[in-house]
Amino acid sequence: MDPIELKRTRVIMHADHVSSVSGIDFPQNFVGMEDDMAWNFEKFTKNFNIVISKVQGDNLEFDLIGVDSSVANAFRRCLISEIPTMAIESVFVINNTSIVHDEILAQRLGLVPIKADPTEFHFKSPDEDATDLNTIVFKMHVKAKVNVSKAAKAEQGDIIADDNTNVLSKHLIWAPQGDQEERFADNPPRPVHDDIVLAKMRPGQEIELELHCYKGIGKEHAKWSPVATASYRLLPEIQILSPIVGNDAVKFQKCFSKGVIEVFTNGDGEKEARVVNSRKDTVSREVLRHKEFDGKVRLTRIRDHFIFNIESTGILPPDVLFLQSIQVLINKCQTVKEALTELTGDVMEVDE
């Protein structure tokens, strides 16, 4: 590979450092070259691609190809902090005799993901009253009692209580307001998971609450973030520069994760190593520690090929979240265009 092309398109891994980390694709960076590195729409559309590799429940993995790291990171940040959801914001404590303080209990309740379509609700301003258009109401009333049938057989020191010893998210009961019962008859608001432990009680203790859910975004508080994780990594690339044969091939294979390197018998009847699936490589750089492989292998990462992972909290499907992150980024670009138009006085075309 041409040295300039290598520097442009790859991040190079060395034994003790990483080089070519920053991108160099900007106009007039290399004077006299046929390609002046200026951004070109036709070139972008030719190289850009999205390949979905895994969809499993709340997890989505796909390849984002042909974009700069700033764009990939913008999607990641939009996923984490810009997509609205519904979350418990106000907790009205009617009675709490458990050992969990009111403030701690309220915080734990706020982090329970609520399965509700945020597009059906408005953002609630601080001076606005709660209505059926901006608020979801839940109620909780749990009391631990002694199990009388077991108490008679119990010995001293035994803990006897009913199922309400553990206060769980399933104890959050939706209280419809206005016409919400009709609007959400097919998909009522509820916790995503029913088995989240909120508190533990002993017989005689009681918790009674009223909870209000509002619409918000993760930028304001993490409880509104619709993803558990949103991350990406560059696609690893392993280039074998000269054949690795014999016992070195077996040793070479052991330097990588399982499934990355395969040892086969070549035409001369010798064992030889070849790359099977570099995607599974963790880029441990173990191979660079061994002198027998000096000059025989190059470890790189493809600069514009991102392996993107989205793990939803369960409020919205991960594919829907990514589409919404794209729309958020489009809206931000439109805002910038309109601001520049107002600042410069030039009419700029804003794509819908």
Short mmCIF file of N, CA, C and O in Angstrom, two decimals, residues 7 18 23 30 32 41 45-47 52 61 74 87 98 115 131 151 157 182 190 209 218 228 237 240 248 258 271:
data_model
loop_
_atom_site.label_atom_id
_atom_site.label_comp_id
_atom_site.label_asym_id
_atom_site.label_seq_id
_atom_site.Cartn_x
_atom_site.Cartn_y
_atom_site.Cartn_z
N LYS A 7 -1.31 6.18 5.42
CA LYS A 7 -1.48 7.18 6.46
C LYS A 7 -2.88 7.79 6.44
O LYS A 7 -3.44 8.13 7.48
N VAL A 18 0.60 4.19 19.02
CA VAL A 18 -0.30 4.16 17.87
C VAL A 18 -0.02 5.40 17.03
O VAL A 18 0.09 6.51 17.56
N GLY A 23 -6.93 12.37 11.28
CA GLY A 23 -7.22 12.36 9.86
C GLY A 23 -6.48 13.48 9.14
O GLY A 23 -6.22 14.54 9.71
N PHE A 30 -1.79 17.90 0.46
CA PHE A 30 -0.68 17.38 -0.35
C PHE A 30 -0.67 18.12 -1.69
O PHE A 30 -1.46 17.81 -2.58
N GLY A 32 0.03 19.27 -5.33
CA GLY A 32 0.44 18.59 -6.55
C GLY A 32 -0.24 17.26 -6.76
O GLY A 32 -0.10 16.67 -7.83
N PHE A 41 -19.27 15.01 -2.78
CA PHE A 41 -20.52 14.30 -2.49
C PHE A 41 -20.61 12.98 -3.25
O PHE A 41 -21.01 11.95 -2.70
N THR A 45 -21.01 9.30 -1.49
CA THR A 45 -22.12 8.37 -1.70
C THR A 45 -21.63 7.02 -2.25
O THR A 45 -22.26 5.98 -2.00
N LYS A 46 -20.53 7.04 -2.97
CA LYS A 46 -19.97 5.78 -3.50
C LYS A 46 -19.38 4.93 -2.39
O LYS A 46 -19.50 3.69 -2.41
N ASN A 47 -18.74 5.57 -1.41
CA ASN A 47 -18.05 4.83 -0.34
C ASN A 47 -18.94 4.55 0.86
O ASN A 47 -18.68 3.59 1.61
N ILE A 52 -25.87 -4.14 8.51
CA ILE A 52 -26.34 -4.66 9.79
C ILE A 52 -25.84 -6.10 9.95
O ILE A 52 -26.10 -6.96 9.10
N GLU A 61 -25.94 -4.47 16.24
CA GLU A 61 -24.56 -4.26 15.80
C GLU A 61 -24.56 -4.05 14.29
O GLU A 61 -25.15 -4.85 13.55
N ALA A 74 -20.87 11.78 16.68
CA ALA A 74 -22.09 12.58 16.79
C ALA A 74 -23.31 11.69 16.96
O ALA A 74 -24.20 11.97 17.78
N ALA A 87 -39.51 9.23 32.05
CA ALA A 87 -38.88 8.70 33.27
C ALA A 87 -39.53 9.33 34.49
O ALA A 87 -40.10 10.44 34.42
N SER A 98 -39.80 1.94 55.61
CA SER A 98 -38.68 1.03 55.34
C SER A 98 -37.37 1.72 55.75
O SER A 98 -37.35 2.90 56.10
N LYS A 115 -41.62 1.84 29.96
CA LYS A 115 -42.04 1.49 28.60
C LYS A 115 -43.23 2.36 28.21
O LYS A 115 -44.38 2.07 28.54
N THR A 131 -50.68 17.35 33.23
CA THR A 131 -51.89 16.96 32.50
C THR A 131 -51.68 15.58 31.92
O THR A 131 -50.58 15.01 31.98
N ALA A 151 -45.47 -18.89 60.56
CA ALA A 151 -44.94 -18.38 61.83
C ALA A 151 -45.11 -19.39 62.95
O ALA A 151 -44.28 -19.49 63.85
N GLY A 157 -35.53 -16.77 65.54
CA GLY A 157 -34.52 -16.25 64.63
C GLY A 157 -34.88 -16.39 63.16
O GLY A 157 -34.25 -15.79 62.31
N GLU A 182 -57.91 5.08 27.15
CA GLU A 182 -58.32 4.78 25.79
C GLU A 182 -57.13 4.88 24.83
O GLU A 182 -56.97 4.04 23.94
N ARG A 190 -45.67 1.06 31.49
CA ARG A 190 -45.27 0.10 32.51
C ARG A 190 -43.75 0.07 32.59
O ARG A 190 -43.06 0.52 31.67
N LEU A 209 -46.60 5.38 47.69
CA LEU A 209 -46.08 6.49 46.89
C LEU A 209 -47.01 6.82 45.73
O LEU A 209 -47.81 5.99 45.31
N GLY A 218 -31.39 12.64 27.90
CA GLY A 218 -30.25 12.22 28.72
C GLY A 218 -29.29 13.36 29.04
O GLY A 218 -28.53 13.26 30.00
N ALA A 228 -28.42 1.70 27.18
CA ALA A 228 -27.52 1.28 28.25
C ALA A 228 -26.08 1.55 27.83
O ALA A 228 -25.26 2.03 28.61
N GLU A 237 -7.54 -4.62 11.17
CA GLU A 237 -7.02 -5.20 9.93
C GLU A 237 -5.65 -5.80 10.22
O GLU A 237 -4.79 -5.14 10.82
N ILE A 240 -0.55 -9.68 6.62
CA ILE A 240 0.63 -10.54 6.64
C ILE A 240 1.51 -10.14 5.46
O ILE A 240 1.15 -10.33 4.30
N ASP A 248 6.17 -21.36 13.54
CA ASP A 248 5.86 -19.93 13.71
C ASP A 248 4.39 -19.66 13.39
O ASP A 248 3.78 -18.77 13.99
N LYS A 258 -9.44 -16.37 19.36
CA LYS A 258 -9.90 -17.56 18.64
C LYS A 258 -10.73 -17.16 17.43
O LYS A 258 -11.63 -16.33 17.51
N LYS A 271 2.87 -25.97 7.18
CA LYS A 271 1.84 -25.20 7.88
C LYS A 271 2.05 -23.72 7.60
O LYS A 271 3.18 -23.23 7.67
#
